[in-house]
Coordinates of C-alpha atoms in Angstrom, one line a residue:
M1 CA -8.1 1.2 3.9
A2 CA -5.6 -0.5 2.1
I3 CA -2.7 -2.2 3.9
Q4 CA -4.9 -2.8 6.9
T5 CA -5.9 -6.0 5.3
L6 CA -2.7 -7.6 5.8
A7 CA -1.6 -10.8 7.9
G8 CA -0.5 -10.5 11.3
S9 CA -1.3 -8.8 14.3
R10 CA 0.7 -5.6 13.0
R11 CA -2.0 -5.0 10.4
D12 CA -3.9 -3.0 13.1
F13 CA -1.2 -0.8 14.6
F14 CA -3.5 2.0 13.3
K15 CA -7.3 1.4 12.2
L16 CA -9.1 3.4 9.9
S17 CA -12.1 5.2 11.4
G18 CA -14.6 7.5 10.4
T19 CA -17.8 7.5 8.2
I20 CA -17.9 8.9 4.7
G21 CA -20.8 10.7 3.7
L22 CA -21.9 12.1 0.2
A23 CA -21.2 15.6 -1.2
A24 CA -23.1 17.3 -3.6
G25 CA -21.1 18.8 -6.6
L26 CA -18.1 16.9 -5.6
A27 CA -16.6 16.5 -9.1
A28 CA -16.8 20.2 -9.6
T29 CA -15.2 21.0 -6.3
L30 CA -12.3 18.6 -6.9
A31 CA -11.7 20.3 -10.3
A32 CA -11.5 23.5 -8.9
C33 CA -9.2 22.5 -5.9
G34 CA -6.7 20.6 -7.6
G35 CA -3.2 19.8 -6.0
G36 CA -0.2 21.5 -4.9
D37 CA 1.1 24.6 -6.9
S38 CA 4.7 24.6 -6.0
K39 CA 7.6 24.0 -8.5
K40 CA 9.9 21.1 -8.2
T41 CA 13.6 21.1 -8.7
G42 CA 14.0 17.4 -9.1
A43 CA 11.3 14.5 -9.5
A44 CA 12.8 12.5 -6.9
A45 CA 14.5 15.0 -4.8
G46 CA 11.3 17.2 -4.4
G47 CA 13.0 20.5 -4.2
T48 CA 11.8 23.6 -2.7
D49 CA 9.7 26.4 -4.2
G50 CA 11.8 29.6 -4.5
A51 CA 9.0 31.7 -3.9
K52 CA 8.4 30.3 -0.2
A53 CA 11.1 30.1 2.4
T54 CA 10.9 27.2 4.8
K55 CA 11.7 27.8 8.5
S56 CA 14.8 25.6 9.5
D57 CA 13.4 25.6 13.1
G58 CA 9.7 25.1 11.7
A59 CA 7.3 22.5 12.7
I60 CA 4.8 20.3 10.8
V61 CA 1.6 19.2 12.5
A62 CA -0.7 16.6 10.8
G63 CA -4.0 14.8 11.6
I64 CA -4.0 11.2 10.9
S65 CA -7.1 9.2 10.6
Y66 CA -5.9 6.0 12.6
E67 CA -6.3 4.9 16.0
L68 CA -3.2 3.6 17.8
G69 CA -2.8 0.0 18.3
T70 CA -0.5 -2.3 20.1
N71 CA 2.4 -3.3 17.6
G72 CA 5.3 -1.5 16.3
Y73 CA 7.4 -0.1 13.4
D74 CA 10.1 -2.8 12.7
P75 CA 10.3 -2.4 8.7
M76 CA 10.7 -6.2 8.4
T77 CA 7.1 -7.0 9.7
T78 CA 5.0 -3.8 9.9
T79 CA 2.4 -3.4 7.1
A80 CA -0.1 -1.0 8.6
A81 CA -0.7 2.2 6.9
L82 CA 0.7 4.7 9.4
T83 CA 3.7 2.7 10.6
V84 CA 4.8 2.3 6.8
A85 CA 4.2 6.0 6.2
A86 CA 6.3 6.8 9.3
N87 CA 9.1 4.5 8.1
W88 CA 9.1 6.7 4.8
H89 CA 10.6 9.4 7.1
T90 CA 12.7 7.5 9.5
M91 CA 14.2 4.5 7.5
E92 CA 15.9 4.0 4.1
G93 CA 16.6 1.3 1.8
L94 CA 19.6 1.2 -0.7
T95 CA 17.2 2.6 -3.1
E96 CA 13.7 4.4 -2.3
L97 CA 10.6 5.1 -4.3
H98 CA 9.4 8.7 -4.0
P99 CA 6.0 8.7 -2.5
K100 CA 4.5 11.2 -5.1
T101 CA 6.4 10.5 -8.3
R102 CA 7.1 6.8 -7.5
E103 CA 10.5 7.5 -9.2
C104 CA 13.3 5.1 -8.0
Y105 CA 16.4 7.1 -6.6
A106 CA 19.6 6.1 -4.7
A107 CA 19.0 6.5 -0.9
L108 CA 21.4 4.8 1.3
G109 CA 23.2 3.7 -1.6
K110 CA 25.7 6.3 -3.2
D111 CA 24.0 5.2 -6.6
K112 CA 21.5 2.8 -7.8
P113 CA 22.8 -0.6 -8.3
T114 CA 25.5 -1.1 -11.0
K115 CA 25.0 -4.1 -13.1
V116 CA 28.1 -6.4 -13.3
D117 CA 26.6 -9.2 -15.3
D118 CA 23.0 -10.6 -15.9
T119 CA 22.8 -11.8 -12.2
T120 CA 25.3 -9.6 -10.3
Y121 CA 24.7 -6.1 -9.1
E122 CA 26.9 -3.8 -6.7
V123 CA 25.9 -1.0 -4.4
T124 CA 28.2 1.2 -2.6
L125 CA 27.0 2.8 0.5
R126 CA 26.7 6.6 0.8
D127 CA 29.8 8.2 2.2
G128 CA 29.5 9.0 5.8
A129 CA 26.0 7.5 6.3
K130 CA 25.0 7.1 9.8
F131 CA 22.0 6.0 11.8
S132 CA 20.0 8.4 13.8
D133 CA 21.9 7.3 17.0
G134 CA 25.2 8.4 15.5
T135 CA 26.6 5.1 14.8
D136 CA 28.1 4.4 11.3
V137 CA 26.3 2.3 8.7
T138 CA 28.3 -0.7 7.8
V139 CA 28.0 -3.3 4.9
D140 CA 27.3 -5.8 7.8
D141 CA 24.1 -3.8 8.7
V142 CA 23.0 -4.1 5.0
V143 CA 23.6 -7.9 4.6
F144 CA 21.8 -8.5 8.1
S145 CA 18.8 -6.4 7.0
F146 CA 18.5 -8.3 3.7
E147 CA 19.0 -11.7 5.5
R148 CA 16.2 -11.1 8.3
V149 CA 13.6 -10.5 5.8
L150 CA 14.7 -13.6 3.6
D151 CA 14.7 -15.8 6.6
P152 CA 11.6 -18.0 6.5
A153 CA 11.7 -18.2 10.4
N154 CA 10.8 -14.4 10.4
K155 CA 7.7 -14.8 8.1
S156 CA 8.3 -11.5 6.6
L157 CA 5.8 -10.5 4.1
Y158 CA 8.2 -8.6 2.2
S159 CA 10.2 -11.7 1.4
Q160 CA 7.8 -12.3 -1.5
F161 CA 8.9 -9.2 -3.1
I162 CA 12.6 -10.1 -3.1
S163 CA 12.2 -13.8 -3.8
F164 CA 14.5 -13.3 -7.0
L165 CA 17.5 -12.9 -4.7
D166 CA 20.0 -15.6 -4.3
K167 CA 22.2 -13.8 -1.8
V168 CA 23.5 -10.4 -0.6
E169 CA 27.0 -10.4 0.6
K170 CA 29.8 -8.0 1.7
K171 CA 32.3 -7.3 -1.1
D172 CA 34.3 -4.7 0.9
D173 CA 33.8 -2.2 3.6
K174 CA 31.7 0.1 1.4
T175 CA 30.2 -2.2 -1.1
V176 CA 27.6 -5.0 -1.1
T177 CA 27.2 -7.6 -3.9
I178 CA 23.7 -8.6 -4.6
K179 CA 23.2 -11.8 -6.8
T180 CA 19.9 -12.8 -8.3
K181 CA 18.8 -16.3 -9.1
F182 CA 18.1 -15.2 -12.7
P183 CA 18.3 -12.2 -14.8
Y184 CA 15.7 -9.8 -13.2
S185 CA 14.6 -6.3 -14.6
L186 CA 13.4 -4.7 -11.4
V187 CA 16.4 -5.0 -9.1
A188 CA 16.7 -1.3 -8.2
E189 CA 13.1 -0.7 -7.6
R190 CA 12.4 -3.9 -5.6
I191 CA 15.3 -3.6 -3.0
S192 CA 13.6 -0.5 -1.8
V193 CA 11.4 -2.7 0.2
V194 CA 14.3 -3.8 2.6
K195 CA 15.0 -0.9 5.1
I196 CA 18.5 -0.9 6.7
V197 CA 18.5 -1.5 10.2
P198 CA 21.4 -1.4 12.8
K199 CA 22.4 -5.1 13.5
A200 CA 23.7 -4.5 16.9
L201 CA 20.5 -2.8 18.2
V202 CA 18.0 -5.3 16.7
E203 CA 20.0 -8.4 17.9
K204 CA 20.3 -6.9 21.6
D205 CA 16.5 -5.9 21.9
A206 CA 14.4 -6.6 18.9
K207 CA 11.2 -5.7 20.8
A208 CA 12.6 -2.3 21.8
F209 CA 13.7 -1.7 18.4
D210 CA 10.1 -2.6 17.2
L211 CA 8.6 0.1 19.3
M212 CA 11.2 2.9 18.7
P213 CA 13.1 2.0 15.6
V214 CA 16.4 3.5 14.7
G215 CA 17.1 4.3 11.0
T216 CA 18.9 6.5 8.4
G217 CA 16.2 8.7 7.3
P218 CA 15.8 12.3 7.6
Y219 CA 13.8 12.1 10.7
K220 CA 14.0 10.1 14.0
M221 CA 11.1 9.3 16.1
T222 CA 11.0 10.5 19.6
D223 CA 7.5 9.3 20.5
N224 CA 5.6 6.4 19.0
G225 CA 2.3 7.6 20.2
A226 CA 1.7 4.7 22.6
G227 CA 1.0 7.0 25.5
S228 CA 0.4 10.4 23.8
Q229 CA -1.7 9.6 21.0
N230 CA 0.8 11.6 19.1
V231 CA 3.5 10.2 16.8
V232 CA 6.5 12.7 17.1
F233 CA 9.7 13.1 15.0
E234 CA 12.6 15.4 15.1
R235 CA 15.3 16.1 12.3
N236 CA 18.0 13.7 12.1
D237 CA 21.1 15.7 12.3
N238 CA 23.1 12.7 11.5
Y239 CA 21.4 12.4 8.0
N240 CA 23.4 13.3 5.0
G241 CA 21.4 11.7 2.1
P242 CA 19.2 13.3 -0.8
Q243 CA 16.1 14.0 1.1
P244 CA 17.0 16.3 4.2
A245 CA 14.3 17.2 6.8
L246 CA 13.2 20.7 6.1
V247 CA 11.8 21.3 9.5
K248 CA 13.0 20.6 13.1
T249 CA 10.0 18.9 14.4
M250 CA 7.0 16.8 12.9
T251 CA 3.9 15.7 14.9
W252 CA 1.1 13.4 13.7
Q253 CA -2.0 13.7 15.8
V254 CA -4.1 10.6 15.9
L255 CA -7.5 11.9 15.1
P256 CA -9.8 8.9 14.0
D257 CA -13.0 10.9 14.5
D258 CA -14.0 12.6 11.2
T259 CA -15.5 15.7 12.8
T260 CA -12.5 16.2 15.1
R261 CA -9.9 15.8 12.3
T262 CA -11.8 18.1 10.0
N263 CA -12.3 20.7 12.8
A264 CA -8.5 20.6 13.4
M265 CA -7.9 21.4 9.7
T266 CA -10.3 24.3 9.5
S267 CA -9.3 25.8 12.9
G268 CA -5.6 25.8 11.8
S269 CA -4.4 23.5 14.4
V270 CA -3.0 21.0 11.9
Q271 CA -1.4 21.8 8.4
A272 CA -2.7 18.7 6.8
I273 CA -5.1 15.7 7.2
D274 CA -5.7 12.4 5.4
A275 CA -8.9 10.7 4.7
V276 CA -11.1 13.8 4.3
P277 CA -14.9 12.8 4.7
V278 CA -16.7 13.2 1.3
A279 CA -19.3 15.3 3.1
N280 CA -16.6 17.8 4.0
L281 CA -14.7 18.1 0.7
S282 CA -16.6 21.2 -0.3
S283 CA -16.9 23.0 2.9
I284 CA -13.3 22.4 3.9
A285 CA -11.6 23.8 0.5
K286 CA -11.4 27.4 1.4
D287 CA -8.3 29.3 0.7
P288 CA -5.4 28.6 2.0
V289 CA -6.7 25.2 2.6
K290 CA -6.6 23.0 -0.6
V291 CA -8.2 19.6 -1.1
A292 CA -6.9 17.1 -3.6
A293 CA -8.1 13.5 -4.4
E294 CA -5.4 11.7 -6.2
S295 CA -6.3 8.7 -8.2
G296 CA -4.1 5.7 -7.6
F297 CA -4.1 1.9 -7.1
S298 CA -5.7 1.7 -3.9
L299 CA -8.8 -0.3 -4.2
L300 CA -11.9 -2.1 -2.8
F301 CA -11.7 -5.9 -3.7
A302 CA -13.7 -9.0 -3.7
M303 CA -12.0 -12.0 -2.4
F304 CA -13.4 -15.5 -3.2
N305 CA -13.4 -18.6 -1.2
H306 CA -12.2 -21.2 -3.7
Q307 CA -13.3 -24.2 -1.3
T308 CA -17.0 -23.1 -1.8
F309 CA -16.9 -20.9 -4.9
S310 CA -14.5 -23.1 -6.9
D311 CA -16.4 -22.4 -10.3
P312 CA -15.2 -19.4 -11.8
K313 CA -19.0 -18.6 -13.2
V314 CA -20.0 -18.0 -9.4
R315 CA -17.3 -15.5 -9.1
Q316 CA -18.0 -13.9 -12.3
A317 CA -21.7 -13.8 -11.4
V318 CA -21.0 -11.6 -8.1
M319 CA -18.7 -9.3 -10.2
Y320 CA -21.8 -8.9 -12.8
A321 CA -24.2 -8.3 -10.1
L322 CA -22.6 -5.3 -8.8
D323 CA -24.0 -1.7 -9.8
Y324 CA -20.7 0.0 -10.4
D325 CA -22.1 3.6 -11.1
K326 CA -24.2 3.5 -7.9
I327 CA -21.4 2.2 -5.9
C328 CA -18.8 4.9 -7.1
Q329 CA -21.3 7.7 -7.4
N330 CA -23.5 7.4 -4.5
G331 CA -21.4 5.0 -2.3
M332 CA -18.2 6.7 -2.9
G333 CA -19.3 10.4 -3.7
T334 CA -17.3 10.1 -7.0
L335 CA -14.2 9.3 -5.0
A336 CA -13.9 5.8 -6.9
V337 CA -13.6 4.7 -10.5
P338 CA -14.9 1.3 -11.4
A339 CA -12.2 -1.1 -12.1
K340 CA -11.6 -2.0 -15.8
S341 CA -8.4 -3.9 -15.1
F342 CA -6.3 -5.0 -12.1
V343 CA -4.4 -1.7 -12.3
H344 CA -5.9 1.7 -12.5
E345 CA -6.0 3.7 -15.6
K346 CA -3.0 5.8 -14.9
H347 CA -0.8 3.1 -14.2
P348 CA 2.1 2.5 -16.8
A349 CA 1.0 -1.1 -17.7
Y350 CA -2.7 -0.4 -17.8
K351 CA -4.9 -1.7 -20.6
D352 CA -8.6 -2.7 -20.5
A353 CA -8.7 -6.3 -19.2
K354 CA -10.3 -9.0 -21.4
V355 CA -13.4 -8.8 -19.2
V356 CA -14.4 -5.6 -18.0
Y357 CA -17.5 -6.2 -15.5
T358 CA -20.5 -4.0 -15.8
Y359 CA -23.8 -4.1 -14.2
D360 CA -25.7 -6.9 -15.7
V361 CA -28.2 -8.7 -13.4
E362 CA -29.5 -11.2 -15.9
K363 CA -26.1 -12.4 -16.6
A364 CA -25.4 -12.7 -13.2
K365 CA -28.6 -14.8 -12.6
S366 CA -27.7 -17.1 -15.5
L367 CA -24.3 -17.9 -14.3
L368 CA -25.4 -18.6 -10.8
A369 CA -28.2 -20.9 -12.1
E370 CA -25.5 -22.7 -14.3
A371 CA -23.3 -23.2 -11.1
G372 CA -26.4 -24.1 -9.0
V373 CA -25.7 -21.6 -6.2
T374 CA -28.6 -20.4 -4.3
E375 CA -26.7 -18.8 -1.2
I376 CA -23.9 -16.4 -0.7
N377 CA -22.1 -15.8 2.6
L378 CA -20.8 -12.2 2.3
L379 CA -18.2 -10.9 4.9
C380 CA -17.0 -7.1 4.8
S381 CA -14.6 -5.2 6.8
N382 CA -16.3 -2.2 8.5
H383 CA -13.8 0.5 7.2
G384 CA -15.7 3.9 7.5
W385 CA -14.8 5.4 4.1
F386 CA -17.0 2.6 2.2
A387 CA -19.6 2.5 4.7
Q388 CA -22.2 3.7 2.1
V389 CA -21.0 1.1 -0.4
R390 CA -21.7 -2.0 1.7
P391 CA -25.5 -1.8 1.8
I392 CA -25.5 -1.4 -2.1
I393 CA -23.2 -4.5 -2.6
K394 CA -25.7 -6.5 -0.2
E395 CA -28.7 -5.2 -2.2
N396 CA -27.1 -6.1 -5.4
L397 CA -26.3 -9.7 -4.4
A398 CA -29.8 -10.1 -2.9
A399 CA -31.3 -9.0 -6.1
L400 CA -30.2 -12.2 -7.8
G401 CA -32.9 -14.1 -5.9
V402 CA -30.4 -16.0 -3.7
T403 CA -30.1 -15.9 0.2
V404 CA -27.5 -13.4 1.3
N405 CA -25.9 -14.1 4.6
Y406 CA -24.2 -10.8 5.6
E407 CA -21.6 -10.1 8.2
E408 CA -19.6 -7.1 9.1
K409 CA -16.5 -7.1 11.1
K410 CA -13.3 -5.1 12.1
S411 CA -10.6 -5.5 9.6
A412 CA -8.5 -7.5 12.1
D413 CA -11.6 -9.8 13.1
V414 CA -12.3 -10.3 9.3
Y415 CA -8.9 -12.0 8.8
S416 CA -8.8 -13.8 11.9
F417 CA -12.1 -15.3 11.1
V418 CA -10.9 -16.3 7.7
D419 CA -7.6 -17.4 8.8
G420 CA -8.8 -19.5 11.6
N421 CA -11.7 -21.0 9.8
E422 CA -14.1 -19.8 12.3
G423 CA -17.1 -20.0 10.1
K424 CA -18.6 -19.9 6.6
W425 CA -17.7 -17.2 4.0
D426 CA -17.8 -17.2 0.2
V427 CA -17.0 -13.5 -0.6
V428 CA -14.9 -10.9 1.5
V429 CA -15.1 -7.3 0.6
A430 CA -12.3 -5.3 1.8
P431 CA -9.8 -2.5 0.9
G432 CA -6.1 -2.9 -0.1
D433 CA -3.3 -0.9 -1.3
P434 CA 0.2 -2.8 -1.8
S435 CA 1.2 0.3 -4.0
V436 CA 2.8 1.8 -0.7
F437 CA 5.5 -0.9 -1.2
G438 CA 6.1 -0.2 -4.9
N439 CA 4.3 0.5 -8.1
D440 CA 5.4 -2.0 -10.5
A441 CA 2.6 -4.6 -11.8
D442 CA 4.7 -7.6 -10.5
L443 CA 4.8 -6.4 -7.0
L444 CA 1.2 -5.4 -7.0
M445 CA 0.1 -8.8 -8.4
R446 CA 2.4 -10.9 -6.2
W447 CA 1.0 -9.2 -3.0
W448 CA -2.2 -11.2 -3.6
Y449 CA -1.5 -13.9 -6.0
S450 CA 1.7 -15.3 -4.8
G451 CA 2.1 -15.2 -1.1
D452 CA 0.7 -18.3 0.9
A453 CA -1.1 -15.8 3.5
W454 CA -3.5 -14.8 0.6
T455 CA -3.5 -17.8 -1.9
D456 CA -3.5 -20.6 0.5
Q457 CA -4.5 -19.5 4.0
R458 CA -7.4 -17.2 2.8
M459 CA -8.4 -17.8 -0.8
H460 CA -7.6 -21.5 -0.7
W461 CA -6.6 -21.1 -4.4
K462 CA -3.1 -22.3 -4.2
G463 CA -2.5 -25.5 -6.1
S464 CA -5.0 -25.0 -8.6
E465 CA -4.4 -25.0 -12.3
S466 CA -5.2 -21.3 -12.5
Y467 CA -2.9 -20.5 -9.5
T468 CA 0.0 -22.5 -11.1
K469 CA -0.4 -20.6 -14.5
V470 CA -0.5 -17.2 -12.8
Q471 CA 3.0 -18.0 -11.0
S472 CA 4.4 -19.4 -14.4
M473 CA 3.2 -16.2 -16.1
L474 CA 4.6 -13.7 -13.4
D475 CA 8.0 -15.6 -13.4
E476 CA 8.1 -15.3 -17.2
A477 CA 7.3 -11.5 -17.1
V478 CA 10.0 -10.5 -14.7
R479 CA 12.7 -12.0 -17.1
L480 CA 11.4 -9.6 -19.7
E481 CA 12.0 -5.8 -20.2
G482 CA 10.2 -2.9 -21.7
D483 CA 7.2 -3.5 -23.9
A484 CA 7.5 -7.1 -23.8
Q485 CA 7.2 -7.3 -20.1
I486 CA 4.2 -4.8 -20.1
A487 CA 2.5 -7.1 -22.7
K488 CA 3.0 -10.3 -20.6
W489 CA 1.7 -8.4 -17.3
Q490 CA -1.5 -7.4 -19.6
E491 CA -1.8 -11.0 -20.4
I492 CA -2.1 -11.8 -16.6
F493 CA -4.5 -9.1 -16.2
D494 CA -6.7 -10.6 -18.9
F495 CA -6.5 -14.1 -17.3
L496 CA -7.2 -12.6 -13.7
S497 CA -10.3 -10.9 -15.1
E498 CA -11.8 -14.3 -16.0
E499 CA -10.6 -16.5 -13.0
L500 CA -11.1 -13.9 -10.3
P501 CA -9.2 -15.3 -7.5
L502 CA -9.4 -11.8 -5.9
Y503 CA -10.4 -8.8 -7.9
P504 CA -10.9 -5.0 -7.7
I505 CA -14.4 -3.4 -7.5
F506 CA -13.1 0.0 -7.8
H507 CA -9.9 1.9 -7.7
R508 CA -10.2 4.8 -5.0
K509 CA -9.0 8.4 -5.1
T510 CA -7.3 9.4 -2.0
P511 CA -8.6 12.6 -0.4
T512 CA -6.2 15.0 1.3
A513 CA -6.4 18.5 2.8
Y514 CA -3.7 20.7 3.5
D515 CA -2.7 24.4 4.2
S516 CA -1.0 25.8 1.3
S517 CA 0.1 29.1 3.3
K518 CA 2.1 27.1 5.9
L519 CA 3.4 23.9 4.0
V520 CA 6.0 24.4 1.5
D521 CA 6.3 22.0 -1.5
F522 CA 3.6 19.6 0.0
Q523 CA 2.3 17.2 -2.5
P524 CA -0.8 15.0 -2.0
I525 CA -0.2 11.5 -2.9
A526 CA -2.2 8.6 -4.2
L527 CA -0.9 6.1 -1.5
T528 CA -2.5 5.5 1.7
G529 CA -1.0 7.9 4.3
L530 CA 0.7 11.3 4.2
S531 CA 4.2 12.1 3.1
F532 CA 6.3 15.0 4.2
V533 CA 9.5 13.9 2.3
G534 CA 10.9 17.2 0.9
V535 CA 8.2 19.3 2.6
G536 CA 9.0 22.4 4.6
S537 CA 6.9 24.6 6.9
Q538 CA 6.4 28.2 7.5
A539 CA 5.1 27.7 10.8

């Protein structure tokens, strides 16, 4: 699972669990099941289906495949899958990206940023905007929210997404001025990563806010799940934005066990579940329960230690050694597509990369021999959904005639091992999905290829000639627009396919099950997590 792979203790607030099996005839099943059938009245607004009436006092109950951890929801720091998904419902930025369409729309801002000149934008706050505790949202809250993310002392991983900002300052009681360091083409999309928080509450007790945040979203959290194993939300009656809550209450049951979660879906005790086990996809898809597997950026990657595998030939050898058809068909039960580029085939910037890796054992052996490598230290995270993939990768590498030292650890332990230099490793195989933060190619690449947590602390790639070139190319691309920008991103994809600091093995389909007779306008998403933005219920 994607964002479980991130730095800091918050990465394991909820840990992905469950073992994925294999299902015969899965491709045909998914083709028959498809996605939601409701009509939308607006791409970003996510309107309601006129044929179905949602109950204003209704309830949504969902089953989530994550165990409860120990850390919180503060949008400045949390990067774990469930907490990010929770914040989609309780928090807002000045702009937001719709979880399904990924379209950018004005959220806490009355409109999307207005361009004053090449490096100046203005955003006016939504009239009457309040936090869920009833206090007014002020421009000071907005400035504070940006400054805390940008402050290096706070070590927010979101800061790398807004490094183009020079400053955010108050213009008047309703308007903020956004100054960029240079002309930047993605201002509206990118400022969505900063959620606006109440300055007074955070400064009064940051820890309490972390555990039970107060935001401006359509829902407010009433139980963070720490004691109940249920994350509970209620409609935020102070909300007056474009995505009002369509039900009175929402409960996310923490159900990490595959069988328990699947039984909850088939018995009708929940209306939707994420991470449907492959073995259950055929059996669970019985009307009114629908199953969808949405293709998106979510991926399994190979990360390389550039202190030990400094020669790109070694990294290329590992990629050529993998049997992608067996990994995706047998190991993932067709819920994966071999990577042909850094982004998936449905991404707006997609094209086949200069090097598309295929299963070529002889080429892999030749490259390893040229580099003089006879041993590979392989470290994998133990996420259940790719449990069947790990032995295939191990077998593929062993077939090269080298010694493979294999270790498997929990996600948190993988990164504490790597970050703390606790032992030998050459290759880490783990999942990732920064698309929960945004969909533009610049953001997706900067997550792994710019921030020190990955490039320096983990890959030990920072400072190399290829690292410096990627930074230069990324900085050039964000100053461009349209086709020229896409062409530059594709040039970076080509370069990454040869250098391989970290690279996708496959892009994953996200399997979701939902009760179409109870949920109104539910849309399965390709992101990690569940979204009930614009969703009603007849229950």
